[in-house]
PDB file of C-alpha atoms in Angstrom:
ATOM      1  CA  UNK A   1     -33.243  67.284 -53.637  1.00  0.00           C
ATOM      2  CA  UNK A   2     -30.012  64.984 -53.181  1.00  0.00           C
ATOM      3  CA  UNK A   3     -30.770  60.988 -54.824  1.00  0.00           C
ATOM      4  CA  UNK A   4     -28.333  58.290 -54.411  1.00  0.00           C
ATOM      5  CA  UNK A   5     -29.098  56.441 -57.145  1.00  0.00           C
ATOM      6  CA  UNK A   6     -29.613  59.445 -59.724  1.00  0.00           C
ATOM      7  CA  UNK A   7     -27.888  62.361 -61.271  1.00  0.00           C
ATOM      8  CA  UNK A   8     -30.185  65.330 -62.302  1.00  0.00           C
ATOM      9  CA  UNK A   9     -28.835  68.349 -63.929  1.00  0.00           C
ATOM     10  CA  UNK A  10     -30.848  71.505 -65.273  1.00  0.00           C
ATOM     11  CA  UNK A  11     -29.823  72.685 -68.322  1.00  0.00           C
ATOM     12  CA  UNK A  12     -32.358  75.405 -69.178  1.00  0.00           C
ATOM     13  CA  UNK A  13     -35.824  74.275 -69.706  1.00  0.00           C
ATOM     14  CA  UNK A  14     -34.358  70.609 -69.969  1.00  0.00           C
ATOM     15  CA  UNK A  15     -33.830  68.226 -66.936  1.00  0.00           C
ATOM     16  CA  UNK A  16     -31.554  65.519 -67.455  1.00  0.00           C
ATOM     17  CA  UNK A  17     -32.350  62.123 -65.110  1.00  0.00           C
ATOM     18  CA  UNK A  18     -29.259  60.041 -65.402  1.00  0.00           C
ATOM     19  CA  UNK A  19     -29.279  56.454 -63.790  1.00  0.00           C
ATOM     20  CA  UNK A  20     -26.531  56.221 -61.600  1.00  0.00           C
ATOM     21  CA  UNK A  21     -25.642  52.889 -60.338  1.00  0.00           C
ATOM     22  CA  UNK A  22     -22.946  51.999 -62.391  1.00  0.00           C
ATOM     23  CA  UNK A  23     -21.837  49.203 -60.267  1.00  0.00           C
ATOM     24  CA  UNK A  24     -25.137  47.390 -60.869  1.00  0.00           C
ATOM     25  CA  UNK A  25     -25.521  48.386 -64.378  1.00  0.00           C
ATOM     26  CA  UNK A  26     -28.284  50.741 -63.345  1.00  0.00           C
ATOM     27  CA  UNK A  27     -30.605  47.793 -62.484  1.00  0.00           C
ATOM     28  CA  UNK A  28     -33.919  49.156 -60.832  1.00  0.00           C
ATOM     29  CA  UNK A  29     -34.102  48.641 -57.305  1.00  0.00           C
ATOM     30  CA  UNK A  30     -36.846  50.091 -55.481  1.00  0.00           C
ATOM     31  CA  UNK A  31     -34.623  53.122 -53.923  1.00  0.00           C
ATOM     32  CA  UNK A  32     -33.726  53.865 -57.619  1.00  0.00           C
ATOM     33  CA  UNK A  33     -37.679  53.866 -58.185  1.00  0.00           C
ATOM     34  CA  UNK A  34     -38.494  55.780 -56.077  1.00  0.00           C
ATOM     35  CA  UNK A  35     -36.139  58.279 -56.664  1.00  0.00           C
ATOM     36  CA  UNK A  36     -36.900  58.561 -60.154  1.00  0.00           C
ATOM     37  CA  UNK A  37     -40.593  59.201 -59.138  1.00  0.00           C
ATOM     38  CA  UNK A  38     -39.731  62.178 -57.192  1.00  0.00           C
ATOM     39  CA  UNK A  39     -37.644  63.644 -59.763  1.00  0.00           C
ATOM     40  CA  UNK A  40     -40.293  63.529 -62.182  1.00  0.00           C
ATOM     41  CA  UNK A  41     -42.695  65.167 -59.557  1.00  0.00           C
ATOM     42  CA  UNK A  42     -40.527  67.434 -58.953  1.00  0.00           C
ATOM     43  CA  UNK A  43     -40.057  68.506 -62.647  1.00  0.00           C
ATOM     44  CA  UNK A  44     -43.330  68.209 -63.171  1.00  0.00           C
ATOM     45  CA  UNK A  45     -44.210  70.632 -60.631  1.00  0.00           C
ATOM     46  CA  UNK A  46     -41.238  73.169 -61.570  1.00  0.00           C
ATOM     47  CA  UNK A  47     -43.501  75.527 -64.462  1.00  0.00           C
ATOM     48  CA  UNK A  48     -39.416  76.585 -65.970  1.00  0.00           C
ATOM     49  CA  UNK A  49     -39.115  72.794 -67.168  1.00  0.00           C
ATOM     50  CA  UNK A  50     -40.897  72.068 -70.557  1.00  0.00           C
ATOM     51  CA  UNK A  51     -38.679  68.085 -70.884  1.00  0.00           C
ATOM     52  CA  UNK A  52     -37.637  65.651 -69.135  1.00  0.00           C
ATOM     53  CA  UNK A  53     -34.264  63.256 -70.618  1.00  0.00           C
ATOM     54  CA  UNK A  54     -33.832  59.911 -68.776  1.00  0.00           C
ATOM     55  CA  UNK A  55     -30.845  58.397 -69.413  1.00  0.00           C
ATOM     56  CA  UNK A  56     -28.183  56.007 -68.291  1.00  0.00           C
ATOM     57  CA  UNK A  57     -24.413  55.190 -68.686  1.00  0.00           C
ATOM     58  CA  UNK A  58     -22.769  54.598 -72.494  1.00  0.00           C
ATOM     59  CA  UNK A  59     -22.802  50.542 -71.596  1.00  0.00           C
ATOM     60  CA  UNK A  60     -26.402  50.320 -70.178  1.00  0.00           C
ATOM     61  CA  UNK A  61     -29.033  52.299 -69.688  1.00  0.00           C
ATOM     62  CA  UNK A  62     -30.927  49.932 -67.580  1.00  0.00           C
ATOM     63  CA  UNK A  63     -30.108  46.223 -67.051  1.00  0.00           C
ATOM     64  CA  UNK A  64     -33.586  45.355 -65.777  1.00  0.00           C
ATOM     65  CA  UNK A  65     -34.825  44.592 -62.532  1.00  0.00           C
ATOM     66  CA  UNK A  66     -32.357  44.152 -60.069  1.00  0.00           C
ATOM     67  CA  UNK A  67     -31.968  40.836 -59.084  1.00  0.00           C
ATOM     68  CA  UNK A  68     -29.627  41.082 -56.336  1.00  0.00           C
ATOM     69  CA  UNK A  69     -32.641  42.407 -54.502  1.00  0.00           C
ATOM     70  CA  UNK A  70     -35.325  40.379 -55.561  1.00  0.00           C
ATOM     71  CA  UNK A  71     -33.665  37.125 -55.049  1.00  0.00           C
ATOM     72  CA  UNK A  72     -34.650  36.742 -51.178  1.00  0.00           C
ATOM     73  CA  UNK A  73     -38.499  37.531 -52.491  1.00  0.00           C
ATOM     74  CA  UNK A  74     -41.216  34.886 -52.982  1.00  0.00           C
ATOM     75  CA  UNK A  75     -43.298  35.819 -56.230  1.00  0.00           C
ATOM     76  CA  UNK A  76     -45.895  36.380 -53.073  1.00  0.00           C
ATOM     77  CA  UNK A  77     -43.512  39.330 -51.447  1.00  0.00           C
ATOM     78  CA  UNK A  78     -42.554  40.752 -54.582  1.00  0.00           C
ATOM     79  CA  UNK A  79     -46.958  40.651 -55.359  1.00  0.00           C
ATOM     80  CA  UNK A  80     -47.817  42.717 -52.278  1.00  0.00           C
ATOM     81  CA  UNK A  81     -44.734  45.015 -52.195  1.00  0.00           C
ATOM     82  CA  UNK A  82     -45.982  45.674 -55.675  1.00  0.00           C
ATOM     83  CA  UNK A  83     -41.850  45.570 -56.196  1.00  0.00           C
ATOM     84  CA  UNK A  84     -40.993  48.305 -58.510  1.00  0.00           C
ATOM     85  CA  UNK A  85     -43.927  48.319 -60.208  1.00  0.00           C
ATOM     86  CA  UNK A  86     -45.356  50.627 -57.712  1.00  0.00           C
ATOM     87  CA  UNK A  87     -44.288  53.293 -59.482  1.00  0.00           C
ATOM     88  CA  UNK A  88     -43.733  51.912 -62.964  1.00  0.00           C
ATOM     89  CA  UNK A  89     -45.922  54.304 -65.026  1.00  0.00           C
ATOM     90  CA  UNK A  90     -44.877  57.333 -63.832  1.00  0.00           C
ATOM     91  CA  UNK A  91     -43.290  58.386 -66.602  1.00  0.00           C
ATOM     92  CA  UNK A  92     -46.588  57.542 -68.528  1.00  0.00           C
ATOM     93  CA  UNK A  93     -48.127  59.798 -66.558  1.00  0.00           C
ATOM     94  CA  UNK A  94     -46.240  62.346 -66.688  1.00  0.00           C
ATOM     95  CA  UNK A  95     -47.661  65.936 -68.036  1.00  0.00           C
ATOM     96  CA  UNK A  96     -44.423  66.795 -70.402  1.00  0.00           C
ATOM     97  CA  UNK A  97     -42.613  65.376 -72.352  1.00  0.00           C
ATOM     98  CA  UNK A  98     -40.553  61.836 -71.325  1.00  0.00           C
ATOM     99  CA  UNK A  99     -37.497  61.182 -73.582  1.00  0.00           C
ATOM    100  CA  UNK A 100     -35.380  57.877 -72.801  1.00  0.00           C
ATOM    101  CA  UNK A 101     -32.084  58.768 -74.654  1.00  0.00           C
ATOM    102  CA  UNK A 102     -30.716  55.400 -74.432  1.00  0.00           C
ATOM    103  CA  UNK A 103     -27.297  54.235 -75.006  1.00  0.00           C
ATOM    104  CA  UNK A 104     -25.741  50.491 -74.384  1.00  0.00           C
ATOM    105  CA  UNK A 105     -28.236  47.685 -73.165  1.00  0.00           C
ATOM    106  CA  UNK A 106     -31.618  48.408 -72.314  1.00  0.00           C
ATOM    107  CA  UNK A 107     -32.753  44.689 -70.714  1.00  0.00           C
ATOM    108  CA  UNK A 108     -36.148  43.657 -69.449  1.00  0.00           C
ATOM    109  CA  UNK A 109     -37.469  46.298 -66.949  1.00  0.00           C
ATOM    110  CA  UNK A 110     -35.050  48.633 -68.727  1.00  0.00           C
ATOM    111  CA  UNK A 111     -36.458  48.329 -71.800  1.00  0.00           C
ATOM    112  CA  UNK A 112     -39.541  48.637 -70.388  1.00  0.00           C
ATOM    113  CA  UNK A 113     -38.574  52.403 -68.747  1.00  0.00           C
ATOM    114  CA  UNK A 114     -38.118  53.301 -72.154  1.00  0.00           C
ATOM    115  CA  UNK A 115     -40.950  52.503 -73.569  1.00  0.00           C
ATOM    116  CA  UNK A 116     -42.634  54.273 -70.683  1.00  0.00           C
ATOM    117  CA  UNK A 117     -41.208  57.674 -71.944  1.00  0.00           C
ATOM    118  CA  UNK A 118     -43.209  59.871 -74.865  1.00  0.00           C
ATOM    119  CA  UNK A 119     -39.746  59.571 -77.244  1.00  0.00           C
ATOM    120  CA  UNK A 120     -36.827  57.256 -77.621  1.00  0.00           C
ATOM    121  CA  UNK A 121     -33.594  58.305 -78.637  1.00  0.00           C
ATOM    122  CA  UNK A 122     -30.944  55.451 -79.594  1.00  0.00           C
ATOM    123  CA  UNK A 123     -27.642  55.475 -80.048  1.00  0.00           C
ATOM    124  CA  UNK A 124     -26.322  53.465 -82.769  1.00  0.00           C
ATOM    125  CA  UNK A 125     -24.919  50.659 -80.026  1.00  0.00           C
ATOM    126  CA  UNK A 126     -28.564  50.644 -77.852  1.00  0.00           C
ATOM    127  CA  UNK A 127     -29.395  46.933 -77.395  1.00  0.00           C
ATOM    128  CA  UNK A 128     -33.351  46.394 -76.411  1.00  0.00           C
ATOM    129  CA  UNK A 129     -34.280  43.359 -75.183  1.00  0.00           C
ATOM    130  CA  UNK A 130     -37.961  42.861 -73.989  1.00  0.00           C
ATOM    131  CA  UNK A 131     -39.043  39.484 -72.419  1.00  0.00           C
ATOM    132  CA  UNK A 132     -41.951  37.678 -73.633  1.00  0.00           C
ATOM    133  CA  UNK A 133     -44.610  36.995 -70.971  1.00  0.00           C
ATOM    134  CA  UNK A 134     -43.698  32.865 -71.816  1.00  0.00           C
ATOM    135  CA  UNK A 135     -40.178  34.035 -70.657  1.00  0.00           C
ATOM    136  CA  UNK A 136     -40.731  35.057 -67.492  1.00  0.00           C
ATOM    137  CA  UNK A 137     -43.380  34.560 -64.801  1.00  0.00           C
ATOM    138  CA  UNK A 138     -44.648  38.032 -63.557  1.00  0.00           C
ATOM    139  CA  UNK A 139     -44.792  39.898 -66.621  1.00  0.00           C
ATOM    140  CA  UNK A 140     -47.204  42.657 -65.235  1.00  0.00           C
ATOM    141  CA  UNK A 141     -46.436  45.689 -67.680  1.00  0.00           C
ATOM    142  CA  UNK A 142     -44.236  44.334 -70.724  1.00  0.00           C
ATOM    143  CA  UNK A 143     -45.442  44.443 -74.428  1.00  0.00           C
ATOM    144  CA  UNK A 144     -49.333  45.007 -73.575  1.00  0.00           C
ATOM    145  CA  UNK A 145     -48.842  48.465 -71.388  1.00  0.00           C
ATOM    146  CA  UNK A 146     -46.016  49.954 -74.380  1.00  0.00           C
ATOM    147  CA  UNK A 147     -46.928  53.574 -74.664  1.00  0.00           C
ATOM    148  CA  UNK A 148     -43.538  54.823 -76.703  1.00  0.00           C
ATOM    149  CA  UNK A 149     -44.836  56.866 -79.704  1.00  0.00           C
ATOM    150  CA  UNK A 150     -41.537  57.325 -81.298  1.00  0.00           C
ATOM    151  CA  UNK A 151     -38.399  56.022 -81.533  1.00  0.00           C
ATOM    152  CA  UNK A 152     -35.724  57.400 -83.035  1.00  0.00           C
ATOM    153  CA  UNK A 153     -32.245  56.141 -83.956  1.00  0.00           C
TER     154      UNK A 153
END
């Protein structure tokens, strides 16, 4: 399948997911979401792939939520859109094994796709930055939901 806002390359029993909206940082939009849902499905259903690698550019890996696209949302439209968050977990959910192999900044929602994934691997210039629920209003699957296991720098 053809994605705009990814890159996926086989390499053996390996997929690697790279974000690819440089422009933006990689910040999640909903297209990006969505995409990155059907790549794991796919790779999920595809019995010659045994791991998945998300990653992102050498500056970020994700930048968060994109707020270019939420800004014209009331908390209300971003609620019942269920605005990324729709698809947050898949990586939670998915049946083999997640690694986020994260280089640059990792903000917010970012940070938060990482922690999603079974494994993290960090490059010695990975920045994560995780709001606290005081710092920000809808805070529907930060620190409580974490399901990383390991991290590893």
């Amino acid at each position: 399948m053809a994605y705009q806002n990814l890159l996926v390359e086989k390499k053996g029993a390996v997929v690697v997911v790279t974000l690819n909206r440089p422009d933006a940082l990689n910040a999640l939009n909903k297209a990006l979401m969505d995409e990155l849902t059907s790549a794991l499905d796919d790779c999920e259903a595809d019995d010659a792939i045994h791991c998945i690698v998300i990653t992102g550019s050498q500056k970020a890996f994700a930048a968060g939520a994109d707020i270019k696209e939420m800004q014209p949302k009331s908390y209300m439209d971003v609620y019942r859109e269920d605005f990324i968050t729709a698809n947050w977990e898949r990586a939670t959910r998915c049946r083999k094994p997640v690694i986020a192999a994260v280089a640059g900044y990792a903000l917010g929602g970012g940070c938060e796709l990482a922690m999603t994934c079974d494994f993290i691997i960090a490059a010695d210039h990975a920045t994560f930055v995780l709001l606290s629920p005081s710092d920000a209003a809808d805070d529907q699957h930060g620190e409580q939901r974490a399901s990383t296991r390991h991290l590893i720098t």
